[in-house]
XYZ file of C-alpha atoms in Angstrom:
650
model
C -12.809 -11.715 94.911
C -14.749 -10.930 98.121
C -16.487 -13.636 100.233
C -19.870 -12.657 101.062
C -20.835 -12.103 104.691
C -22.604 -15.433 105.219
C -19.409 -17.270 104.366
C -17.392 -15.226 106.601
C -19.538 -16.046 109.237
C -19.810 -19.817 109.068
C -15.763 -19.804 108.972
C -15.890 -18.014 112.232
C -18.257 -20.348 113.871
C -16.131 -23.357 112.751
C -13.123 -21.829 114.100
C -14.802 -20.933 117.601
C -16.059 -24.390 117.568
C -12.679 -25.989 117.098
C -11.122 -23.548 119.605
C -13.774 -24.471 122.128
C -13.393 -28.179 121.466
C -9.765 -28.096 122.067
C -10.255 -25.950 125.152
C -12.260 -28.667 126.275
C -10.024 -31.335 125.498
C -7.135 -29.233 127.169
C -9.413 -28.978 130.331
C -10.166 -32.669 130.578
C -6.460 -33.534 129.959
C -5.558 -31.081 132.721
C -8.251 -32.403 134.711
C -7.205 -35.841 134.073
C -3.452 -35.029 134.712
C -4.428 -33.434 138.323
C -6.316 -36.586 139.075
C -3.482 -38.694 137.984
C -1.181 -36.595 140.109
C -3.353 -36.584 142.927
C -4.000 -40.519 142.827
C -0.074 -40.648 142.466
C 0.305 -38.543 145.464
C -2.049 -40.599 147.441
C -0.404 -43.545 146.434
C 2.845 -42.176 147.486
C 1.580 -40.871 150.735
C 0.013 -44.088 151.766
C 3.252 -45.920 151.078
C 5.002 -43.356 153.320
C 2.408 -43.368 155.912
C 3.069 -47.468 155.833
C 6.742 -47.171 156.070
C 6.459 -44.795 158.849
C 4.012 -47.356 160.818
C 6.307 -50.031 160.058
C 9.183 -48.170 161.796
C 6.810 -47.582 164.859
C 6.127 -51.432 164.757
C 10.024 -52.112 164.546
C 10.279 -50.035 167.898
C 7.267 -51.888 169.367
C 8.661 -55.443 168.600
C 12.192 -54.612 169.633
C 10.829 -53.250 173.200
C 8.540 -55.974 173.495
C 10.990 -58.713 172.940
C 13.520 -57.032 175.278
C 11.157 -56.912 178.144
C 10.460 -60.408 177.718
C 14.096 -61.391 177.592
C 14.939 -59.727 180.889
C 11.687 -61.196 182.530
C 11.844 -64.026 184.744
C 8.431 -64.742 186.178
C 6.711 -68.083 186.098
C 3.270 -69.540 185.996
C 2.148 -72.879 185.418
C 0.455 -74.356 182.243
C -0.947 -77.693 181.379
C 2.107 -78.595 179.313
C 3.385 -81.096 181.574
C 3.935 -78.890 184.569
C 6.350 -76.748 182.278
C 7.130 -73.026 183.614
C 7.449 -70.207 181.175
C 7.735 -66.568 181.369
C 4.243 -65.026 180.378
C 3.221 -61.098 180.726
C -0.403 -59.673 180.094
C -1.316 -56.316 178.261
C -0.998 -54.178 181.153
C 3.009 -54.851 181.319
C 3.411 -52.977 177.953
C 2.526 -49.361 178.599
C 3.524 -47.038 175.703
C 3.620 -43.350 175.165
C 0.033 -43.379 173.575
C -1.531 -46.510 175.689
C -2.306 -47.013 179.309
C -4.136 -50.057 179.511
C -4.550 -50.482 183.365
C -4.504 -51.692 185.674
C -0.848 -50.963 186.827
C 1.320 -54.027 187.159
C 3.035 -55.021 189.926
C 6.893 -55.181 189.779
C 7.823 -58.435 187.936
C 9.598 -61.159 190.221
C 13.356 -61.609 188.945
C 13.197 -59.025 186.582
C 16.659 -57.497 186.059
C 16.344 -54.637 187.316
C 13.355 -55.583 189.551
C 10.663 -52.976 188.366
C 7.764 -52.619 186.107
C 8.987 -52.716 182.696
C 9.689 -48.963 181.357
C 7.205 -47.315 179.043
C 7.860 -47.974 175.270
C 8.587 -44.499 173.702
C 7.252 -43.289 170.591
C 10.216 -42.912 168.032
C 11.592 -39.331 167.340
C 9.946 -37.681 164.229
C 13.789 -37.011 163.260
C 13.719 -40.596 162.584
C 11.160 -40.121 159.429
C 12.399 -36.847 157.798
C 10.669 -37.217 154.682
C 7.227 -36.319 156.344
C 7.694 -34.550 159.505
C 4.084 -33.450 159.741
C 2.730 -37.139 160.046
C 0.712 -37.909 163.188
C 0.148 -41.183 165.272
C -3.286 -41.852 166.705
C -2.697 -45.369 167.942
C 0.395 -47.036 169.396
C -0.015 -50.144 171.347
C 0.362 -53.760 172.127
C -2.372 -56.087 173.259
C -2.319 -59.756 174.374
C -4.939 -61.830 172.505
C -6.454 -65.287 172.441
C -5.645 -66.896 169.095
C -9.268 -67.882 168.766
C -10.668 -64.390 168.898
C -13.952 -62.956 167.587
C -13.877 -59.871 165.911
C -16.810 -57.453 166.613
C -18.738 -56.853 163.372
C -21.057 -53.864 164.808
C -20.640 -50.517 163.201
C -18.489 -47.951 165.247
C -17.127 -51.148 167.211
C -13.660 -49.591 168.969
C -10.214 -51.412 168.752
C -10.960 -52.930 172.257
C -14.355 -54.141 171.255
C -12.768 -55.905 168.294
C -10.954 -58.292 170.564
C -13.586 -60.705 171.906
C -12.396 -63.356 174.135
C -14.522 -66.595 173.532
C -13.118 -68.436 176.584
C -15.280 -66.784 179.187
C -18.577 -68.605 177.605
C -19.935 -70.689 175.125
C -22.241 -69.279 172.360
C -23.519 -70.855 169.252
C -25.181 -67.962 167.983
C -23.940 -65.201 165.861
C -21.002 -63.273 167.067
C -23.304 -60.166 167.500
C -25.669 -61.831 169.463
C -22.878 -63.364 171.705
C -21.661 -60.175 172.166
C -24.999 -58.513 173.150
C -25.678 -61.435 175.367
C -22.262 -60.955 177.168
C -21.119 -64.596 176.152
C -18.034 -62.851 174.306
C -16.398 -59.970 176.223
C -13.493 -57.860 175.381
C -10.017 -59.444 177.020
C -8.965 -57.858 180.229
C -5.543 -56.043 179.990
C -4.490 -57.837 182.973
C -5.568 -61.485 181.705
C -2.738 -63.842 180.666
C -2.980 -64.799 176.789
C -3.927 -68.344 176.445
C -1.301 -70.880 174.770
C -1.806 -72.178 171.245
C -0.301 -75.587 170.886
C 1.582 -77.257 168.146
C 1.858 -81.113 167.476
C 3.627 -81.564 170.927
C 2.524 -80.161 174.507
C 6.019 -78.565 174.759
C 5.606 -76.486 171.416
C 3.401 -73.621 171.770
C 2.826 -69.907 171.265
C 1.492 -66.889 172.848
C 0.474 -63.816 170.712
C 0.020 -60.151 170.929
C -1.483 -57.865 168.309
C 0.739 -54.675 167.871
C -1.280 -51.759 166.335
C -0.002 -48.305 164.787
C -2.242 -45.897 162.908
C -0.400 -43.114 161.175
C -1.671 -40.235 159.020
C 0.079 -37.932 156.789
C -1.088 -34.829 154.739
C -1.851 -35.246 151.122
C -3.623 -32.710 148.562
C -7.337 -33.969 149.632
C -6.953 -34.408 153.418
C -4.938 -36.864 155.294
C -4.065 -40.499 154.180
C -4.301 -42.900 157.160
C -2.452 -46.180 157.113
C -3.698 -48.577 159.993
C -0.857 -51.316 160.217
C -0.881 -54.431 162.436
C 1.521 -57.109 163.332
C 0.954 -60.101 165.116
C 3.979 -60.969 167.751
C 4.424 -64.440 168.638
C 6.452 -65.856 171.722
C 7.102 -69.553 170.632
C 8.361 -72.189 172.866
C 9.909 -75.545 172.002
C 12.557 -78.204 173.248
C 15.937 -78.104 172.082
C 15.114 -81.855 171.258
C 13.916 -80.576 168.277
C 17.052 -80.549 166.740
C 19.897 -82.804 165.711
C 22.308 -80.039 166.718
C 21.372 -76.719 168.582
C 23.978 -74.472 169.442
C 23.541 -71.327 171.585
C 26.817 -69.666 170.243
C 28.772 -69.834 166.858
C 28.475 -73.363 165.320
C 31.484 -74.527 163.141
C 31.856 -77.624 160.981
C 35.381 -78.231 159.619
C 35.419 -82.090 159.764
C 38.283 -84.180 158.521
C 36.324 -87.074 158.010
C 32.729 -87.531 156.378
C 30.007 -86.382 158.622
C 26.555 -86.348 157.640
C 23.662 -84.929 160.100
C 20.163 -86.251 159.021
C 18.125 -83.988 161.679
C 17.677 -80.092 161.712
C 20.602 -78.096 162.799
C 20.244 -74.242 164.306
C 22.496 -71.896 165.606
C 21.813 -68.750 167.554
C 25.142 -67.528 166.514
C 26.992 -67.524 163.010
C 27.641 -70.803 161.020
C 30.927 -71.380 159.697
C 31.561 -74.629 157.195
C 34.471 -74.729 154.967
C 34.601 -78.417 154.131
C 32.997 -80.683 151.678
C 33.286 -83.380 154.120
C 29.985 -82.069 156.026
C 26.623 -83.252 154.384
C 23.341 -81.889 156.099
C 20.071 -83.791 155.287
C 17.522 -81.404 156.654
C 16.908 -77.925 157.453
C 19.852 -75.582 158.677
C 19.384 -72.139 160.499
C 21.430 -69.552 161.865
C 20.756 -66.185 163.547
C 23.848 -64.349 162.843
C 25.680 -65.208 159.443
C 26.618 -67.914 157.239
C 30.144 -68.244 155.785
C 31.510 -70.961 153.544
C 34.740 -70.804 155.297
C 36.304 -70.453 158.652
C 35.410 -67.954 161.638
C 37.652 -65.268 161.983
C 38.401 -66.414 165.598
C 39.512 -69.673 164.107
C 43.203 -69.260 163.390
C 44.018 -72.746 163.430
C 42.421 -73.534 159.891
C 43.769 -72.342 156.772
C 44.146 -72.929 153.256
C 41.467 -73.963 150.619
C 37.757 -74.087 151.308
C 35.302 -76.394 149.875
C 31.733 -76.428 149.762
C 29.517 -78.547 152.041
C 26.276 -80.405 150.842
C 22.834 -79.367 151.598
C 19.486 -80.629 150.580
C 18.307 -79.753 147.052
C 16.485 -76.312 147.082
C 17.207 -76.035 150.885
C 20.266 -73.903 151.764
C 20.834 -72.434 155.058
C 18.217 -69.775 156.231
C 18.638 -67.127 158.397
C 16.110 -67.439 161.502
C 15.221 -65.865 164.864
C 17.330 -67.340 167.659
C 16.055 -69.585 170.294
C 17.086 -68.457 173.710
C 16.891 -71.112 176.672
C 13.466 -70.159 178.142
C 13.387 -67.017 176.245
C 15.801 -65.320 178.653
C 19.088 -63.292 178.297
C 20.725 -64.143 181.475
C 22.825 -61.355 182.848
C 26.281 -62.431 181.570
C 28.642 -59.619 183.472
C 26.960 -59.977 187.154
C 26.491 -56.360 187.148
C 23.602 -56.729 189.414
C 25.664 -58.679 192.161
C 23.701 -61.807 192.063
C 25.707 -65.045 191.668
C 22.557 -67.080 190.647
C 22.261 -65.511 186.966
C 25.568 -65.417 185.566
C 25.286 -67.547 182.433
C 23.149 -70.175 180.889
C 25.794 -72.402 182.876
C 23.685 -71.865 185.830
C 21.129 -74.301 184.612
C 23.336 -77.138 186.064
C 25.065 -75.363 189.032
C 24.095 -75.515 192.517
C 21.944 -72.415 193.575
C 24.174 -69.716 195.487
C 23.085 -68.007 198.311
C 20.454 -65.113 198.072
C 17.562 -64.667 195.675
C 17.605 -67.458 192.673
C 16.161 -66.097 189.877
C 16.472 -69.273 187.999
C 14.880 -71.433 190.767
C 12.069 -72.761 189.054
C 14.287 -74.140 186.192
C 17.328 -74.951 187.597
C 18.010 -78.508 187.040
C 19.496 -79.166 190.689
C 16.080 -78.241 192.007
C 14.164 -80.255 189.445
C 16.177 -83.456 190.681
C 14.583 -86.207 192.740
C 17.918 -86.833 194.404
C 20.936 -84.401 194.575
C 24.466 -86.357 195.242
C 27.154 -84.319 196.194
C 30.820 -85.313 196.823
C 33.345 -83.148 198.905
C 37.054 -82.702 198.761
C 37.570 -85.782 201.184
C 35.226 -87.931 199.081
C 32.554 -87.510 201.515
C 28.958 -88.278 200.188
C 25.904 -86.312 200.851
C 22.526 -86.996 199.714
C 19.487 -84.905 199.565
C 15.886 -85.307 198.070
C 13.920 -82.843 196.092
C 12.623 -81.242 199.320
C 16.426 -80.659 200.615
C 15.765 -83.259 203.145
C 19.064 -85.102 204.115
C 19.179 -89.005 203.047
C 21.797 -90.267 205.756
C 20.449 -94.047 205.912
C 17.917 -96.578 204.446
C 17.277 -98.089 201.151
C 17.496 -95.023 199.143
C 20.710 -94.131 200.841
C 22.272 -97.467 200.449
C 20.977 -97.809 196.490
C 22.786 -94.530 195.501
C 25.887 -94.855 197.489
C 26.199 -98.600 196.536
C 26.416 -97.465 192.808
C 28.919 -95.035 193.565
C 32.468 -95.178 193.537
C 34.862 -92.113 194.563
C 38.475 -91.203 194.052
C 39.130 -92.886 190.708
C 41.617 -90.910 188.874
C 42.373 -91.210 185.001
C 44.782 -89.014 182.838
C 42.916 -86.645 180.291
C 45.266 -85.491 177.508
C 43.103 -82.873 176.569
C 42.663 -81.408 180.060
C 46.347 -81.758 180.290
C 46.590 -83.844 183.548
C 44.707 -85.929 185.713
C 41.187 -85.766 186.676
C 39.594 -87.105 189.722
C 36.309 -89.216 189.025
C 33.237 -90.083 190.819
C 32.045 -93.158 188.864
C 28.386 -94.207 188.894
C 27.146 -97.761 188.147
C 24.000 -96.559 186.109
C 22.837 -100.401 186.052
C 22.590 -100.470 190.155
C 20.695 -97.244 190.079
C 18.171 -98.903 187.556
C 17.896 -102.040 189.664
C 17.181 -100.129 192.754
C 14.573 -97.848 191.520
C 11.807 -99.498 193.726
C 14.110 -98.260 196.713
C 14.152 -94.522 195.446
C 10.837 -93.106 196.826
C 11.898 -89.732 195.580
C 12.768 -90.773 192.081
C 11.556 -88.697 189.404
C 13.700 -89.422 186.482
C 16.256 -86.603 187.187
C 19.198 -87.291 189.376
C 21.811 -84.283 189.962
C 25.673 -85.222 190.732
C 28.458 -82.547 191.730
C 32.070 -83.033 192.931
C 31.750 -79.532 194.939
C 35.639 -79.667 195.358
C 36.299 -78.655 191.506
C 39.064 -76.262 191.491
C 40.625 -77.506 194.702
C 44.000 -79.365 194.343
C 43.968 -82.734 196.132
C 46.570 -85.356 196.394
C 45.406 -88.823 195.623
C 47.036 -92.017 193.927
C 47.346 -93.345 190.133
C 48.864 -96.509 189.730
C 50.239 -96.542 192.974
C 51.806 -93.048 192.595
C 50.974 -89.631 194.204
C 49.335 -87.366 192.114
C 47.841 -84.005 192.525
C 44.948 -82.507 190.563
C 42.346 -79.674 190.734
C 40.137 -81.390 187.810
C 36.829 -83.395 188.689
C 34.640 -85.261 186.724
C 31.556 -87.573 186.967
C 31.591 -91.056 185.017
C 28.415 -92.988 183.915
C 29.300 -96.829 183.355
C 27.204 -99.814 182.810
C 24.414 -97.487 181.509
C 23.179 -99.940 178.619
C 19.963 -100.507 180.246
C 17.847 -97.452 181.557
C 14.472 -96.964 183.351
C 11.401 -97.334 180.855
C 10.540 -93.894 182.004
C 13.392 -92.283 180.866
C 16.409 -90.981 182.782
C 18.403 -87.470 183.088
C 21.707 -87.456 184.495
C 22.833 -83.902 185.535
C 26.402 -82.839 186.673
C 27.916 -79.519 187.456
C 31.140 -81.087 186.464
C 32.125 -82.602 182.978
C 30.752 -85.975 182.396
C 32.232 -89.169 180.816
C 30.066 -91.712 179.474
C 31.932 -95.008 179.210
C 30.703 -97.776 177.029
C 27.330 -98.193 175.302
C 24.645 -96.288 176.828
C 20.615 -96.921 176.617
C 21.139 -99.818 174.239
C 19.840 -102.920 176.191
C 23.284 -104.403 175.596
C 25.896 -104.221 172.937
C 23.959 -103.508 169.813
C 24.374 -105.158 166.726
C 26.168 -103.055 163.805
C 23.310 -104.322 161.521
C 25.903 -105.397 158.955
C 27.677 -101.941 158.890
C 24.520 -99.667 158.514
C 24.155 -98.669 162.075
C 20.675 -98.693 161.935
C 20.130 -100.787 164.780
C 21.288 -98.877 167.929
C 19.672 -101.247 170.479
C 19.630 -105.047 171.046
C 16.477 -107.095 170.056
C 13.710 -106.359 172.442
C 14.894 -103.474 173.945
C 13.016 -100.090 173.593
C 15.463 -97.082 174.123
C 14.316 -94.882 176.886
C 14.066 -91.323 176.414
C 17.241 -90.271 177.983
C 19.231 -87.088 178.251
C 22.825 -86.463 179.856
C 23.757 -82.962 180.815
C 27.175 -81.708 182.105
C 29.924 -79.206 181.900
C 31.219 -80.988 178.879
C 30.480 -84.270 177.419
C 33.363 -86.855 176.886
C 32.914 -90.428 175.367
C 35.006 -93.339 176.455
C 34.691 -96.478 174.574
C 33.936 -99.837 176.058
C 37.507 -100.827 175.691
C 38.728 -97.857 177.990
C 41.454 -98.593 180.577
C 42.168 -96.143 183.548
C 45.483 -97.753 183.914
C 46.405 -97.089 180.484
C 45.143 -93.651 180.186
C 48.762 -92.274 181.109
C 50.468 -94.438 178.770
C 51.769 -93.600 175.199
C 51.453 -94.097 172.453
C 47.554 -94.138 171.980
C 47.984 -96.341 169.205
C 48.822 -99.111 171.744
C 47.363 -98.387 174.939
C 44.169 -96.278 174.170
C 42.752 -97.939 171.200
C 38.871 -97.608 171.147
C 36.208 -100.176 170.390
C 32.734 -99.235 168.612
C 30.449 -97.563 170.871
C 26.854 -96.744 170.689
C 25.241 -93.815 172.657
C 21.312 -93.145 172.391
C 20.583 -90.012 174.491
C 20.177 -86.066 174.108
C 23.467 -84.767 175.280
C 23.558 -81.004 176.613
C 27.216 -79.579 177.351
C 29.505 -76.902 176.684
C 32.489 -75.908 174.436
C 35.786 -74.015 174.535
C 35.179 -71.414 171.761
C 37.732 -70.778 168.996
C 40.227 -68.066 169.972
C 43.823 -67.374 170.568
C 45.071 -69.892 168.186
C 42.830 -72.587 168.945
C 39.929 -74.079 167.094
C 36.660 -75.094 169.240
C 36.731 -78.407 167.731
C 33.397 -77.578 165.790
C 30.234 -79.591 165.871
C 31.964 -82.531 165.006
C 33.681 -82.469 168.279
C 31.080 -81.465 170.503
C 31.307 -84.615 172.352
C 35.197 -85.150 173.429
C 37.426 -88.302 172.398
C 40.610 -89.341 174.109
C 41.260 -92.753 171.989
C 42.459 -94.227 168.821
C 39.198 -94.848 167.188
C 41.042 -95.468 163.926
C 43.032 -98.195 164.414
C 40.409 -100.889 164.302
C 38.144 -98.751 162.346
C 35.911 -98.178 165.565
C 32.625 -96.297 165.245
C 30.765 -93.846 167.528
C 27.242 -94.418 166.678
C 24.817 -92.101 168.060
C 21.145 -91.504 168.217
C 19.873 -88.219 169.902
C 20.294 -84.458 170.034
C 23.348 -82.665 170.778
C 22.781 -79.105 172.522
C 25.367 -76.552 173.222
C 24.366 -73.891 175.716
C 27.486 -72.747 177.595
C 31.266 -72.039 177.415
C 32.696 -75.068 179.809
C 33.482 -73.788 183.209
C 35.623 -76.930 184.285
C 36.492 -78.791 181.213
C 38.561 -75.898 179.636
C 41.043 -77.987 177.599
C 41.166 -76.629 174.373
C 40.646 -78.968 171.361
C 43.688 -80.553 169.902
C 43.569 -82.311 166.536
C 47.044 -83.842 167.342
C 47.103 -87.726 167.054
C 48.530 -88.240 170.768
C 44.956 -86.538 171.983
C 42.631 -88.763 169.940
C 42.205 -90.293 166.379
C 38.448 -89.651 165.175
C 36.270 -92.563 164.886
C 34.051 -93.169 161.945
C 30.786 -91.314 163.088
C 27.282 -92.273 162.440
C 25.159 -89.741 163.646
C 21.333 -89.838 163.832
C 18.873 -87.447 164.926
C 16.483 -89.144 167.641
C 13.152 -88.798 165.653
C 11.479 -90.456 168.803
C 11.853 -86.906 170.189
C 9.065 -86.090 168.141
C 6.613 -87.543 170.527
C 8.312 -87.727 173.588
C 11.282 -86.232 175.704
C 13.604 -86.901 178.578
C 12.514 -86.289 182.232
C 12.982 -82.663 183.207
C 12.377 -79.207 181.885
C 14.499 -77.749 179.579
C 12.951 -75.187 176.870
C 14.077 -72.465 174.168
C 11.976 -69.635 173.087
C 11.859 -67.373 169.960
C 10.252 -64.203 169.400
C 8.467 -63.957 165.861
C 6.471 -61.230 164.202
C 3.989 -61.316 161.114
C 2.816 -58.217 159.431
C -0.935 -57.412 158.698
C -1.904 -53.881 157.423
C -5.065 -51.894 155.963
C -5.877 -48.713 154.660
C -8.235 -45.798 155.777
C -8.995 -43.239 153.422
């Protein structure tokens, strides 16, 4: 049966409509797919642009940090007379940014010159997108209180408005229009932003990179920003601070209740160690032994850290923020290691003159090969007679000898009666809280007597005795030689044990002063120490220690692990020479222990054998008072940090 023409036409129209609808739907689907593809590609390109920009910022940061680490130029700030290295924008030229005016060569920079131009990274470093372009690549010193220019079309320079040139309570735009806020000059040093204390402060720099990559619909641009921070602090912020690797392998229980920080790697292989505060490291953390420590072997146990506060990797804090030249390649004898801080300046330009502790001291006391004493004040003027000469020489006894078993022989000591220095302060017009000692004949063999017999030694040391009471304004003793602290120090007398809790480190009525002792190495001799018995054995009979308390920051060196030896670890940063275990003697300590160098004179390796020492019960407490005050003298650390900020422009 045939369909009529009307029926056939209707069917055809329906078919056409269906096909058209399907085509529309297919077109919509295709357009949607293309849109999704474009969006997806744009997102990938944006992420790629950000990744390339991040790589450029890493290059900026590495160069910014390295320029600062090799820069020794000082300027004064109102942070208690502190000196610090500080650079303006015009010290950070890049391949794309010439801030001007051209900086002069930086004093004490190694080599002495303006910093090198910071190069753009090679495009071969980013092979995923070789056709990217960079339109901005720069570092700008900033005021942490900058105001951003809100006006349309404001340039990058306009956006960084410095408020310290004038006060303005109007809108930011009106303040800018009236000249109360102006762009920060490229030659202006950035102002400091302070933390809770005057020695905790930072300087900020804004790093900027703009990267564009091609996409289906034109370029995608990512504008990426990071804030670089140079942060200063005191080493006294830590219960224990190490510039080098830090090891803890104590045989007895050791608890440290303050922050611990090492610029190197951290090795702890014993459950005898307990941390009660933060622990930071800049290298690696290993629950085990250092590969340089071939003394320890056997089973490893886990230390104890605060709940939810394991060791964390952090940026290193360098002394003064500097990398001191360790290989003497520049020919200078004044910048060979951080040990320079405690050494006398040598001939020629002294790159560290502003922070060298010899130069910071009110008095310098030097002992020569024949035990002659030379005294100069902070200006270098010789003190040859008068009240100050008599006070200082009256507190000094030269040519005393002890046997230091760790050092493998006799040591000639210069003994300082601290009580006589303290009682004669009114006779010391140049006193500023820092006093410097050096037996300059260290390394030279001399013949002297011990127990009536002649002995020969090239070893030297400075001993502090009768130091229970210190000046209320604080006291810092610095020595180029190893230091021996004998008896209680900064306690006001013999402190009570507080029924075994050791939480009373001073006698009643005495307020412990802000104190530090800085030397090539730090040795502790108990109040029971006898010079005469120092060469007698066994130590269980002749060198039995009594409980001793020291309240002071201690800065010294170590003999690193290696060649079959163990450094002694943080538990033996202070060195012992007595039997502390026979009468259950304790070493109670309040302060901050700081390791900055390898010892140059106290080079005897640690030895755990019982003929050298037997460990005390150790009650170590971080001196929390260092949060509000510090010992006399300038000793700082600095870290270089970065924070990321970014935004996109389509």
